[in-house]
Amino acid sequence: MDFELTTEQEILRKSVRDFSEKVIKPVAHELDEKEEFSYETMRAMGELGLFGMCVSEDYGGQGMDYISYCIAVEEVARVDGSHAATVAAGNSLGIGPLYYYGNEEQKRKYLPKLCTGEGLFGFGLTEPNAGSDAGNTQTSANLDGNEWVINGSKIFITNASTDITLGSTNLARTGVRPDGKKELSCIIVENGTPGFEARPMHGKLMWRASNTSELYFDNCRVPEENLMGKRGEGFHQMLGTLDRGRLAIGAMGLGGAQGAHEAALRYSKERIQFGKPIGTFQVNAFKLADMDMMVEAARLLLYKAAWLCDNKKPFGKLAAMAKLYCSEVMHDVANHAVQLHGGYGLMKEYDVERFYRDQKLLEIGEGTSEVQRLVIARLIGAI
Ligand SMILES: Cc1cc2nc3c(=O)[nH]c(=O)nc-3n(C[C@H](O)[C@H](O)[C@H](O)COP(=O)(O)OP(=O)(O)OC[C@H]3O[C@@H](n4cnc5c(N)ncnc54)[C@H](O)[C@@H]3O)c2cc1C
């Protein structure tokens, strides 16, 4: 076994860490407060090469492996969850379906702009009545001549209503299969299409500087060739996208836990009570030791899942485990980090307050923790 990262991966980690410290950290608190998506940091992240990370250079991507992608997301998340969300959703959910399931024309049309970060794409799976039960899609798309006529709505869609969003890949019912079940297909809808509206959602607890949207389709007409891949393969495409996406959510949990742990360790050395740094009280030192151990274990699980993906081995079970475990580690570590900060940890001027809020989405988005346990239980044959 070889636990060494490659020289390229080490260089990538250093450059993303430096960037995140210099460019994102100074604005993270203010953007969170204002609930503002930053086009400036978005442009800078694009210039650094944080989009199209696993896309081949033929389409303008960075041609990296999934371990590298996880390292990059981890390093952004170590500083800020909202920016990590933009990167993770941009790569996994926006670019992923087009790259893995789009035809040559669709790839050539959208990927180059998405890979430079000049454009973003949404992933429209969740609906008001189809969340964990994602196959219960109500949105319909009916062929009328050579156009799909789409009706329905989507909710909580990341990156779907920014000024630079090009469009979204949406799951819709396109008919009934011979076995009587719904036929589900993925259809691309460009922003600005008549009958389509992408509305930003406000008032989030977490990821406040990332873009989240509701999508509305009202007799929205798109060309027949906007179908992604084959008709009837939409649900399979969405699940494949989520398998890879879980690696990035795991990386967000890992990076956030790392950031919260570092902040807590620093504070524990500075804060004096009873004449001593609070970190020297055994209960706190043990807490810090446990946090470090949890972060290390999370990293091993995530990198193994990414390694399996890179080596074309089955990785679905470990991706679900990494997503679940890293989210729960961040939950615990952020909670300990706030506790170690005492009353100051509840104040917005301390980063741990934001980490504490941001972690919660990781246990809900891209399949809740309960759904991950269902996935794992099915894969080990328990149910
Ligand atoms: C900020 C944000 C960004 C998001 N980005 C996207 C995106 O880009 N694209 C997209 O398509 N979606 C996105 N989502 C949606 C997200 O994936 C869903 O919120 C999530 O899948 C859960 O669906 P739900 O909210 O409808 O909860 P529900 O499915 O209603 O679940 C409610 C509770 O019931 C539990 N539950 C449900 N079914 C079961 C079961 N069978 N067994 C045990 N427990 C169960 C759940 O675990 C949960 O605790 C985003 C959500 C948020 C908040």
XYZ file of C-alpha atoms and ligand atoms in Angstrom:
436
model
C 0.000 0.000 0.000
C 1.160 3.520 -0.728
C -0.249 6.383 1.316
C 1.946 9.030 -0.330
C 0.269 11.669 -2.458
C 1.967 12.387 -5.767
C 4.100 15.519 -6.133
C 1.360 17.033 -8.340
C -1.259 16.364 -5.663
C 0.929 17.964 -2.982
C 1.489 21.021 -5.182
C -2.244 21.252 -5.868
C -3.022 21.108 -2.138
C -0.556 23.882 -1.414
C -1.777 26.138 -4.200
C -5.480 25.701 -3.311
C -4.692 26.226 0.381
C -2.751 29.433 -0.327
C -5.500 30.673 -2.635
C -8.266 29.897 -0.132
C -6.405 31.661 2.667
C -5.595 34.728 0.561
C -8.681 35.141 -1.623
C -11.632 33.420 0.061
C -10.950 33.733 3.773
C -10.931 37.559 3.878
C -14.406 37.776 2.270
C -16.098 34.602 3.549
C -17.663 36.130 6.644
C -19.054 39.194 4.853
C -20.486 37.199 1.933
C -22.142 34.830 4.415
C -23.623 37.780 6.301
C -24.938 39.406 3.111
C -26.027 36.067 1.626
C -24.178 37.060 -1.534
C -22.745 34.910 -4.331
C -19.406 36.450 -5.349
C -18.639 36.676 -9.072
C -15.172 37.929 -8.199
C -14.131 34.858 -6.208
C -15.930 32.683 -8.778
C -13.747 34.161 -11.536
C -10.625 33.684 -9.422
C -11.536 30.058 -8.656
C -12.008 29.475 -12.392
C -8.618 30.998 -13.161
C -7.011 28.720 -10.586
C -8.459 25.693 -12.401
C -11.036 24.602 -9.834
C -13.659 23.740 -12.478
C -13.593 20.834 -14.917
C -11.049 19.218 -12.616
C -11.721 15.650 -13.794
C -12.640 16.593 -17.369
C -10.218 15.744 -20.149
C -8.152 18.590 -21.579
C -9.901 18.022 -24.948
C -12.923 19.828 -23.519
C -10.938 22.450 -21.628
C -10.736 20.517 -18.355
C -7.807 19.947 -16.019
C -7.581 16.186 -16.654
C -6.976 15.369 -12.991
C -7.979 12.348 -10.940
C -10.668 12.211 -8.264
C -8.158 12.212 -5.409
C -6.881 15.581 -6.682
C -10.459 16.856 -6.998
C -11.184 15.794 -3.404
C -8.019 17.530 -2.192
C -9.049 20.762 -3.931
C -12.590 20.706 -2.492
C -11.163 19.800 0.931
C -8.840 22.806 0.879
C -11.573 25.261 -0.126
C -13.910 23.768 2.516
C -11.174 24.124 5.147
C -11.765 27.869 4.784
C -15.386 28.232 3.618
C -18.348 25.921 2.964
C -20.173 28.205 0.517
C -17.267 28.426 -1.914
C -16.629 24.706 -1.566
C -20.304 24.138 -2.428
C -19.971 26.218 -5.600
C -16.909 24.216 -6.648
C -18.283 20.799 -5.664
C -21.687 21.342 -7.303
C -20.049 23.031 -10.306
C -17.855 20.007 -10.984
C -19.933 17.050 -9.823
C -23.483 18.147 -10.569
C -23.102 20.794 -13.256
C -20.267 19.395 -15.366
C -20.561 15.711 -14.373
C -23.779 14.743 -16.230
C -22.715 16.579 -19.401
C -19.258 15.014 -19.382
C -20.315 11.445 -18.617
C -23.664 11.254 -20.412
C -23.841 14.155 -22.875
C -23.281 13.647 -26.602
C -20.314 15.173 -28.412
C -22.266 18.245 -29.487
C -23.543 18.937 -25.968
C -20.043 18.542 -24.526
C -18.500 20.892 -27.101
C -21.274 23.410 -26.545
C -21.136 23.700 -22.759
C -17.990 22.168 -21.261
C -15.347 24.713 -22.367
C -17.122 27.596 -20.593
C -17.966 25.470 -17.565
C -14.345 24.322 -17.230
C -13.011 27.885 -17.023
C -15.641 28.868 -14.460
C -17.116 31.413 -16.906
C -20.321 29.396 -16.765
C -22.219 27.223 -14.275
C -24.835 24.491 -14.752
C -27.544 23.219 -12.405
C -28.584 19.642 -11.604
C -32.369 19.496 -11.345
C -33.315 16.354 -9.505
C -35.085 17.400 -6.279
C -38.727 18.498 -6.449
C -41.100 19.715 -3.751
C -42.632 16.200 -3.569
C -39.600 14.187 -4.660
C -36.661 14.596 -2.264
C -35.198 11.373 -0.862
C -37.763 9.629 -3.060
C -36.111 11.195 -6.096
C -37.667 8.735 -8.546
C -41.084 10.185 -7.777
C -40.375 12.956 -10.273
C -43.521 14.855 -11.249
C -41.986 17.165 -13.844
C -43.090 15.991 -17.274
C -41.608 16.385 -20.734
C -43.747 15.448 -23.713
C -42.521 15.345 -27.293
C -44.481 17.673 -29.564
C -43.041 17.438 -33.057
C -39.330 17.922 -32.547
C -39.619 19.747 -29.229
C -39.974 18.682 -25.592
C -42.708 20.531 -23.751
C -41.755 20.645 -20.074
C -44.024 21.347 -17.097
C -43.253 21.160 -13.391
C -40.780 22.514 -10.870
C -37.545 21.778 -9.026
C -36.317 23.001 -5.653
C -32.965 23.576 -3.881
C -30.920 23.502 -7.106
C -27.334 24.700 -6.582
C -25.710 27.160 -9.041
C -28.875 27.286 -11.187
C -29.774 30.996 -11.084
C -26.531 32.974 -11.094
C -25.851 35.557 -13.808
C -23.378 33.110 -15.386
C -25.569 29.994 -15.251
C -25.893 28.551 -18.744
C -28.649 26.063 -17.923
C -29.467 22.897 -16.034
C -29.865 19.157 -16.539
C -33.332 18.161 -15.362
C -34.954 14.822 -14.656
C -38.435 14.544 -16.182
C -41.084 11.921 -16.914
C -41.016 11.344 -20.635
C -43.514 8.494 -20.839
C -44.395 5.063 -19.482
C -42.158 2.021 -19.820
C -43.470 -1.310 -21.144
C -43.548 -2.585 -17.507
C -45.912 0.271 -16.601
C -43.298 2.240 -14.606
C -42.407 5.868 -15.295
C -39.901 6.515 -18.045
C -37.448 9.130 -16.703
C -35.034 11.068 -18.903
C -32.597 13.950 -18.444
C -33.229 17.070 -20.501
C -31.062 20.148 -20.801
C -32.803 23.489 -20.362
C -30.868 26.668 -21.008
C -31.448 29.701 -18.813
C -33.431 32.315 -20.719
C -35.618 29.732 -22.477
C -39.234 31.014 -22.651
C -41.436 29.207 -20.119
C -38.482 28.557 -17.824
C -37.614 30.533 -14.732
C -34.789 30.029 -12.225
C -35.398 31.928 -8.979
C -32.764 32.304 -6.246
C -33.824 31.040 -2.791
C -32.923 33.129 0.242
C -32.921 32.676 3.996
C -30.592 29.689 4.270
C -29.008 28.653 7.574
C -25.823 27.568 5.825
C -23.914 27.915 2.523
C -25.338 31.414 2.487
C -22.889 32.646 -0.173
C -23.720 29.804 -2.547
C -26.538 30.011 -5.074
C -29.643 27.847 -4.465
C -32.678 28.030 -6.754
C -36.213 27.017 -7.513
C -36.861 26.133 -11.146
C -40.218 26.530 -12.851
C -41.231 25.020 -16.198
C -44.450 26.306 -17.712
C -44.965 24.820 -21.172
C -41.250 25.334 -21.656
C -40.175 24.170 -25.120
C -36.670 22.897 -25.864
C -35.341 21.096 -28.964
C -35.588 17.286 -29.027
C -31.785 17.085 -29.165
C -31.597 18.515 -25.619
C -32.255 14.967 -24.393
C -29.158 13.735 -22.583
C -28.007 10.285 -23.627
C -30.825 7.818 -24.300
C -34.469 8.266 -23.475
C -35.367 6.378 -20.260
C -31.836 6.470 -18.824
C -32.313 9.625 -16.769
C -32.607 8.073 -13.330
C -29.552 5.900 -13.890
C -27.615 9.007 -15.034
C -28.691 10.948 -11.964
C -27.668 8.114 -9.612
C -24.266 7.786 -11.329
C -23.768 11.527 -10.928
C -24.634 11.302 -7.225
C -22.141 8.446 -6.666
C -19.299 10.690 -7.846
C -20.855 13.743 -6.201
C -20.716 12.016 -2.818
C -16.942 12.045 -2.992
C -17.018 15.843 -3.174
C -19.524 16.154 -0.330
C -17.212 13.887 1.684
C -14.352 16.253 0.827
C -16.431 19.178 2.045
C -16.994 17.405 5.363
C -13.341 16.510 5.672
C -12.108 20.021 4.827
C -14.651 21.696 7.086
C -13.722 19.380 9.963
C -10.038 20.148 9.361
C -10.706 23.895 9.406
C -12.842 23.733 12.561
C -10.258 21.540 14.293
C -7.397 23.896 13.449
C -9.381 26.889 14.715
C -10.202 25.062 17.972
C -6.604 23.971 18.532
C -5.355 27.513 17.965
C -7.928 28.997 20.320
C -7.277 26.355 22.995
C -3.648 27.480 23.167
C -4.529 31.190 23.351
C -7.462 31.246 25.754
C -6.358 31.404 29.378
C -8.666 30.399 32.232
C -7.603 29.489 35.762
C -4.142 30.725 34.757
C -3.658 28.104 32.027
C -4.456 27.675 28.321
C -7.814 25.845 28.218
C -6.298 23.187 25.917
C -4.134 21.941 28.768
C -7.162 20.794 30.768
C -7.269 17.093 30.071
C -10.914 17.033 29.030
C -10.165 19.578 26.300
C -6.851 18.023 25.234
C -8.631 14.665 24.833
C -11.388 16.351 22.831
C -8.761 17.871 20.513
C -7.055 14.481 20.205
C -10.377 12.827 19.290
C -11.079 15.528 16.711
C -7.706 14.959 15.082
C -8.291 11.201 15.035
C -11.737 11.602 13.450
C -10.329 13.871 10.730
C -7.559 11.367 9.934
C -10.014 8.460 9.740
C -12.328 10.505 7.505
C -9.430 11.338 5.183
C -8.428 7.685 4.823
C -11.980 6.611 3.999
C -12.529 9.409 1.496
C -9.212 8.971 -0.301
C -9.794 5.230 -0.549
C -13.215 5.839 -2.110
C -11.650 8.313 -4.583
C -8.832 5.864 -5.320
C -11.370 3.148 -6.149
C -13.132 5.577 -8.498
C -9.833 6.567 -10.158
C -8.905 2.910 -10.613
C -12.263 2.053 -12.224
C -13.235 -0.263 -9.369
C -16.718 -0.340 -7.790
C -16.759 2.660 -5.462
C -20.462 3.309 -4.734
C -20.438 1.779 -1.249
C -17.304 3.605 -0.133
C -18.510 6.868 -1.675
C -21.726 6.594 0.382
C -19.677 5.699 3.482
C -17.251 8.577 2.920
C -20.099 11.064 2.388
C -21.878 9.821 5.517
C -18.811 9.534 7.719
C -17.135 12.803 6.694
C -20.439 14.693 7.221
C -20.862 13.216 10.680
C -17.224 13.887 11.550
C -17.672 17.512 10.558
C -20.845 17.653 12.642
C -18.983 16.379 15.727
C -15.806 18.374 15.155
C -17.661 21.657 14.537
C -19.718 21.027 17.665
C -16.575 20.437 19.767
C -14.908 23.469 18.164
C -17.760 25.756 19.230
C -17.753 24.213 22.716
C -14.016 24.879 23.046
C -14.600 28.520 22.071
C -17.204 28.937 24.816
C -19.466 31.969 24.314
C -17.171 33.394 21.623
C -17.887 30.343 19.438
C -21.473 31.514 19.171
C -20.460 34.890 17.777
C -20.298 35.546 14.042
C -16.823 37.060 14.165
C -15.438 33.573 14.906
C -15.171 31.202 11.933
C -16.332 28.212 13.983
C -19.808 29.746 14.160
C -20.032 29.507 10.347
C -18.543 25.994 10.284
C -21.153 24.919 12.832
C -23.961 26.110 10.537
C -22.388 24.974 7.271
C -21.904 21.368 8.387
C -25.633 20.718 8.631
C -26.277 20.647 4.901
C -23.755 17.835 4.453
C -26.039 15.479 6.380
C -28.947 16.402 4.072
C -27.786 17.301 0.543
C -27.083 14.674 -2.172
C -28.906 12.053 -0.099
C -29.524 12.436 3.624
C -27.548 10.401 6.169
C -30.541 8.064 6.438
C -30.493 7.548 2.666
C -26.714 6.846 2.754
C -27.337 4.180 5.405
C -30.046 2.716 3.152
C -27.624 2.671 0.201
C -24.924 0.954 2.269
C -27.395 -1.498 3.817
C -28.594 -2.466 0.330
C -25.041 -2.830 -0.986
C -24.035 -5.174 1.849
C -27.210 -7.196 1.328
C -28.781 -6.324 4.678
C -32.049 -5.368 2.973
C -28.570 24.086 0.004
C -29.092 22.892 -0.741
C -28.565 22.589 -1.984
C -29.083 21.510 -2.717
N -28.634 21.292 -4.013
C -29.306 20.412 -4.797
C -29.020 20.321 -6.202
O -28.125 20.987 -6.731
N -29.771 19.476 -6.960
C -30.780 18.709 -6.426
O -31.416 17.981 -7.181
N -31.062 18.764 -5.091
C -30.367 19.601 -4.279
N -30.674 19.694 -2.945
C -31.764 18.873 -2.404
C -31.309 17.781 -1.457
O -30.625 16.790 -2.165
C -32.557 17.270 -0.733
O -32.933 18.280 0.203
C -32.331 15.955 -0.034
O -32.145 14.912 -0.966
C -33.474 15.558 0.908
O -34.731 15.715 0.303
P -35.887 16.520 1.091
O -35.291 17.825 1.493
O -37.092 16.533 0.248
O -36.129 15.683 2.425
P -37.126 14.417 2.580
O -36.855 13.415 1.536
O -38.504 14.926 2.742
O -36.628 13.826 3.962
C -37.075 14.315 5.244
C -36.500 13.377 6.309
O -37.049 12.060 6.132
C -35.993 11.123 6.003
N -36.370 10.052 5.095
C -36.942 10.161 3.861
N -37.093 8.948 3.325
C -36.615 8.053 4.202
C -36.489 6.631 4.229
N -36.875 5.858 3.196
N -35.961 6.032 5.318
C -35.542 6.800 6.372
N -35.621 8.128 6.413
C -36.156 8.745 5.347
C -34.814 11.911 5.478
O -33.584 11.265 5.753
C -34.974 13.225 6.214
O -34.418 13.124 7.500
C -30.103 20.702 -2.159
C -30.597 20.979 -0.873
C -30.121 22.067 -0.180
C -30.730 22.370 1.158
